[in-house]
């Protein structure tokens, strides 16, 4: 997500484009923007969104049609709702109080209950996302509230789960972070323009200075009069649970999230692996890109030389966030090729960030051994995935998790590795600089209760 309000009235569309481009790693299925001129007519919100990458959807000829001094943008990685154009964000609603635009990162766990409440009152949905449910509740609350930020607060008290929100009315920009801090969100400033982004790397891309992270449970409103912070949500849930997968995989290397540099976290993870699972080898290498820093850390701690064993085609997207397994598998061969002269006759430590289904790492091991590697010892900078994530990582069921039904020894044999070692769960907080983390995908300890909507009343809603 990206949001910007230029209090001097400058056009923010180019900044949204560059901000979204720097966040492209977070989602490659669809993208869009919504902008308004705060000096124009109320409700004058224009938007454009579609399936595709930022460069494909927000083409130069398209971007030139839009201008405004306040706007938001979004790149999508679908975890609820199909990968179709209707589900692209930002969502823009016209209602009795005007126009509202919303971008959402994360997953709610009480969507069926919230959706049922709206359906009973006549709501008609145009998407299959939980984001539309949030937008509808804000619009509904706004009818009975003095301000849009009051409506946002009332809605935030209803929704449960992981969420970062950027909400735009024609004259206000509002950022919301869930009380647990599961999803990242930060604030920056460039001259007299305020910027909201999912990661600090997006601030750098538009030459904005990082000011601070939005606090868990904080609602930050930006108007022509400046900033206003509301922390009522934070007092309702003091527990923090930052998503560990941001530090292992999702976030970009040059980002800093909640005071922790992502690069440094991954280096620490690799060092922990070397201490836990030493092995005699000739070189250490990583799976580009997120496995490389952990491989560097493993090399530093073990004394085994680090080398690049793969050439990466930079024009192919991230395989984990491809919507289908077939796309993920075909993308691996398009994205990576082995540097034969580096690996031939070598005993190799191959470091990656995770094993979800096991197909990607098995393909890479096969490629290394075909290129002449004598041994391939796999080290994973996260513990085994044993439980589904309900908060925005697309691992919806245990039948997709190889570690949920196989031992480490079995997985090692299945992927063709000579040995296999996972990060120990106890080391995760140290990797993330001591932050309280959500590790539910590894240990099953969810920071909140996950409702069971298997009863008949909600069955059809869950399918929608």
CSV table of C-alpha atoms in Angstrom, one decimal, residues 32-229:
chain,number,residue,atom,x,y,z
A,32,UNK,CA,-4.2,0.5,-9.1
A,33,UNK,CA,-4.4,4.1,-7.8
A,34,UNK,CA,-7.0,6.6,-6.7
A,35,UNK,CA,-6.5,10.3,-6.6
A,36,UNK,CA,-8.3,13.5,-5.7
A,37,UNK,CA,-7.8,17.2,-5.8
A,38,UNK,CA,-8.6,18.6,-2.3
A,39,UNK,CA,-9.2,22.0,-3.8
A,40,UNK,CA,-11.8,20.6,-6.3
A,41,UNK,CA,-15.3,19.4,-5.9
A,42,UNK,CA,-16.1,17.1,-3.0
A,43,UNK,CA,-16.3,13.5,-4.2
A,44,UNK,CA,-14.0,14.1,-7.1
A,45,UNK,CA,-12.1,10.8,-6.8
A,46,UNK,CA,-10.6,9.3,-10.0
A,47,UNK,CA,-9.1,5.8,-10.1
A,48,UNK,CA,-7.6,3.3,-12.4
A,49,UNK,CA,-6.8,-0.4,-11.7
A,50,UNK,CA,-6.4,-3.7,-13.5
A,51,UNK,CA,-4.6,-7.0,-13.5
A,52,UNK,CA,-0.9,-6.8,-14.2
A,53,UNK,CA,2.3,-5.3,-12.9
A,54,UNK,CA,2.6,-1.6,-12.1
A,55,UNK,CA,4.4,-0.9,-15.4
A,56,UNK,CA,1.7,-2.7,-17.3
A,57,UNK,CA,-1.4,-1.2,-15.6
A,58,UNK,CA,-0.1,2.3,-14.9
A,59,UNK,CA,1.3,3.0,-18.3
A,60,UNK,CA,2.5,6.4,-19.2
A,61,UNK,CA,-0.4,7.2,-21.4
A,62,UNK,CA,-2.8,6.2,-18.5
A,63,UNK,CA,-1.0,8.0,-15.7
A,64,UNK,CA,-1.0,11.3,-17.7
A,65,UNK,CA,-4.8,11.3,-17.4
A,66,UNK,CA,-4.8,11.6,-13.7
A,67,UNK,CA,-3.7,14.3,-11.2
A,68,UNK,CA,-4.4,15.3,-7.7
A,69,UNK,CA,-2.7,16.3,-4.5
A,70,UNK,CA,-3.9,13.3,-2.4
A,71,UNK,CA,-4.0,9.7,-3.5
A,72,UNK,CA,-3.4,6.0,-2.6
A,73,UNK,CA,-2.2,3.0,-4.5
A,74,UNK,CA,-2.0,-0.8,-4.0
A,75,UNK,CA,-0.3,-3.9,-5.4
A,76,UNK,CA,-2.2,-7.1,-4.9
A,77,UNK,CA,-1.1,-10.6,-3.8
A,78,UNK,CA,-4.4,-12.4,-3.3
A,79,UNK,CA,-5.0,-14.4,-0.2
A,80,UNK,CA,-8.8,-14.0,-0.1
A,81,UNK,CA,-10.8,-13.6,-3.3
A,82,UNK,CA,-9.9,-14.7,-6.8
A,83,UNK,CA,-7.2,-13.2,-9.0
A,84,UNK,CA,-9.6,-11.2,-11.2
A,85,UNK,CA,-9.8,-7.5,-12.2
A,86,UNK,CA,-12.9,-6.9,-10.0
A,87,UNK,CA,-10.8,-7.6,-6.9
A,88,UNK,CA,-8.0,-5.1,-7.8
A,89,UNK,CA,-7.5,-2.3,-5.4
A,90,UNK,CA,-7.9,0.5,-4.3
A,91,UNK,CA,-11.7,0.0,-3.8
A,92,UNK,CA,-13.7,3.2,-4.5
A,93,UNK,CA,-17.2,3.7,-3.1
A,94,UNK,CA,-19.7,6.5,-3.8
A,95,UNK,CA,-22.2,6.8,-1.0
A,96,UNK,CA,-24.5,9.3,0.7
A,97,UNK,CA,-21.6,11.1,2.4
A,98,UNK,CA,-19.4,11.3,-0.7
A,99,UNK,CA,-16.6,9.1,-1.9
A,100,UNK,CA,-14.3,6.8,-0.1
A,101,UNK,CA,-11.2,4.9,-1.4
A,102,UNK,CA,-9.5,2.1,0.5
A,103,UNK,CA,-6.4,-0.1,0.1
A,104,UNK,CA,-5.9,-3.1,2.4
A,105,UNK,CA,-3.0,-5.4,3.3
A,106,UNK,CA,-3.8,-8.5,5.3
A,107,UNK,CA,-6.6,-10.9,6.1
A,108,UNK,CA,-9.6,-10.6,8.4
A,109,UNK,CA,-10.7,-13.7,10.4
A,110,UNK,CA,-14.3,-12.5,11.0
A,111,UNK,CA,-15.2,-11.7,7.4
A,112,UNK,CA,-18.3,-14.0,7.2
A,113,UNK,CA,-19.9,-12.4,10.3
A,114,UNK,CA,-19.3,-8.9,9.1
A,115,UNK,CA,-20.5,-9.7,5.6
A,116,UNK,CA,-23.6,-11.4,6.9
A,117,UNK,CA,-24.5,-8.3,8.8
A,118,UNK,CA,-24.2,-6.2,5.6
A,119,UNK,CA,-26.1,-8.7,3.5
A,120,UNK,CA,-29.0,-8.6,5.9
A,121,UNK,CA,-29.2,-4.9,5.4
A,122,UNK,CA,-29.3,-5.1,1.6
A,123,UNK,CA,-25.6,-4.7,0.7
A,124,UNK,CA,-24.6,-6.0,-2.7
A,125,UNK,CA,-21.0,-7.0,-3.2
A,126,UNK,CA,-19.0,-6.6,-6.3
A,127,UNK,CA,-15.8,-8.4,-5.2
A,128,UNK,CA,-14.9,-11.5,-3.2
A,129,UNK,CA,-12.4,-9.8,-0.9
A,130,UNK,CA,-12.6,-9.0,2.8
A,131,UNK,CA,-11.4,-5.5,1.8
A,132,UNK,CA,-14.8,-4.6,0.4
A,133,UNK,CA,-16.4,-5.7,3.7
A,134,UNK,CA,-14.1,-3.2,5.5
A,135,UNK,CA,-15.0,-0.4,3.0
A,136,UNK,CA,-18.7,-1.0,3.3
A,137,UNK,CA,-18.6,-0.9,7.1
A,138,UNK,CA,-16.7,2.4,7.0
A,139,UNK,CA,-19.3,3.9,4.6
A,140,UNK,CA,-22.1,2.6,6.8
A,141,UNK,CA,-20.6,4.0,10.0
A,142,UNK,CA,-19.9,7.3,8.3
A,143,UNK,CA,-23.6,8.0,7.9
A,144,UNK,CA,-23.9,8.1,11.7
A,145,UNK,CA,-20.5,9.7,12.4
A,146,UNK,CA,-19.3,13.3,12.5
A,147,UNK,CA,-16.1,12.5,10.6
A,148,UNK,CA,-14.7,9.8,8.4
A,149,UNK,CA,-11.9,9.0,11.0
A,150,UNK,CA,-14.6,8.4,13.6
A,151,UNK,CA,-16.2,5.9,11.1
A,152,UNK,CA,-12.9,4.3,10.6
A,153,UNK,CA,-12.4,3.9,14.3
A,154,UNK,CA,-15.9,2.3,14.8
A,155,UNK,CA,-15.1,-0.1,11.9
A,156,UNK,CA,-11.7,-1.0,13.3
A,157,UNK,CA,-13.2,-2.0,16.6
A,158,UNK,CA,-15.4,-4.5,14.7
A,159,UNK,CA,-12.8,-6.1,12.4
A,160,UNK,CA,-10.5,-8.9,13.6
A,161,UNK,CA,-7.3,-10.1,12.0
A,162,UNK,CA,-4.3,-8.6,10.3
A,163,UNK,CA,-4.6,-5.4,8.5
A,164,UNK,CA,-2.9,-2.3,7.3
A,165,UNK,CA,-5.3,0.2,5.8
A,166,UNK,CA,-4.9,3.4,3.9
A,167,UNK,CA,-8.2,5.2,3.5
A,168,UNK,CA,-8.7,8.3,1.4
A,169,UNK,CA,-11.7,10.7,1.5
A,170,UNK,CA,-11.5,13.6,-0.9
A,171,UNK,CA,-9.7,15.8,1.7
A,172,UNK,CA,-8.2,13.3,4.2
A,173,UNK,CA,-5.7,10.5,4.2
A,174,UNK,CA,-6.0,7.9,7.0
A,175,UNK,CA,-3.6,5.1,8.0
A,176,UNK,CA,-4.7,2.2,10.3
A,177,UNK,CA,-2.6,-0.6,11.7
A,178,UNK,CA,-4.0,-3.6,13.4
A,179,UNK,CA,-3.5,-3.7,17.3
A,180,UNK,CA,-1.1,-6.7,17.1
A,181,UNK,CA,1.1,-5.0,14.5
A,182,UNK,CA,0.9,-8.0,12.2
A,183,UNK,CA,1.2,-6.0,9.1
A,184,UNK,CA,3.8,-3.3,8.6
A,185,UNK,CA,3.0,0.4,8.0
A,186,UNK,CA,5.2,3.5,8.2
A,187,UNK,CA,5.1,7.3,7.8
A,188,UNK,CA,7.4,9.5,5.8
A,189,UNK,CA,7.7,13.1,4.8
A,190,UNK,CA,9.0,14.9,1.7
A,191,UNK,CA,8.9,18.7,2.0
A,192,UNK,CA,5.3,19.4,2.8
A,193,UNK,CA,4.0,16.1,1.7
A,194,UNK,CA,3.2,13.2,4.0
A,195,UNK,CA,3.7,9.6,2.8
A,196,UNK,CA,2.2,6.3,4.1
A,197,UNK,CA,3.7,3.0,2.9
A,198,UNK,CA,3.8,-0.7,3.7
A,199,UNK,CA,7.6,-0.6,3.7
A,200,UNK,CA,10.3,2.1,4.2
A,201,UNK,CA,11.8,1.2,0.8
A,202,UNK,CA,8.8,2.9,-0.8
A,203,UNK,CA,9.6,6.2,1.1
A,204,UNK,CA,13.2,6.1,-0.3
A,205,UNK,CA,11.9,5.7,-3.8
A,206,UNK,CA,10.1,9.0,-3.7
A,207,UNK,CA,12.9,10.8,-1.7
A,208,UNK,CA,10.8,10.9,1.5
A,209,UNK,CA,12.4,10.9,4.9
A,210,UNK,CA,11.4,8.0,7.2
A,211,UNK,CA,9.6,9.5,10.2
A,212,UNK,CA,8.4,6.5,12.1
A,213,UNK,CA,6.4,3.3,12.0
A,214,UNK,CA,2.7,3.6,12.5
A,215,UNK,CA,2.2,2.0,15.9
A,216,UNK,CA,0.1,-1.1,16.3
A,217,UNK,CA,-3.5,-0.1,17.0
A,218,UNK,CA,-2.9,3.5,15.8
A,219,UNK,CA,-5.2,5.5,13.5
A,220,UNK,CA,-3.3,8.4,11.9
A,221,UNK,CA,-5.2,11.1,10.1
A,222,UNK,CA,-3.5,13.5,7.7
A,223,UNK,CA,-5.4,16.7,6.8
A,224,UNK,CA,-4.4,20.2,5.6
A,225,UNK,CA,-3.9,21.0,9.3
A,226,UNK,CA,-1.3,18.3,9.8
A,227,UNK,CA,-1.3,15.0,11.7
A,228,UNK,CA,-3.7,13.6,14.3
A,229,UNK,CA,-3.1,10.3,16.0
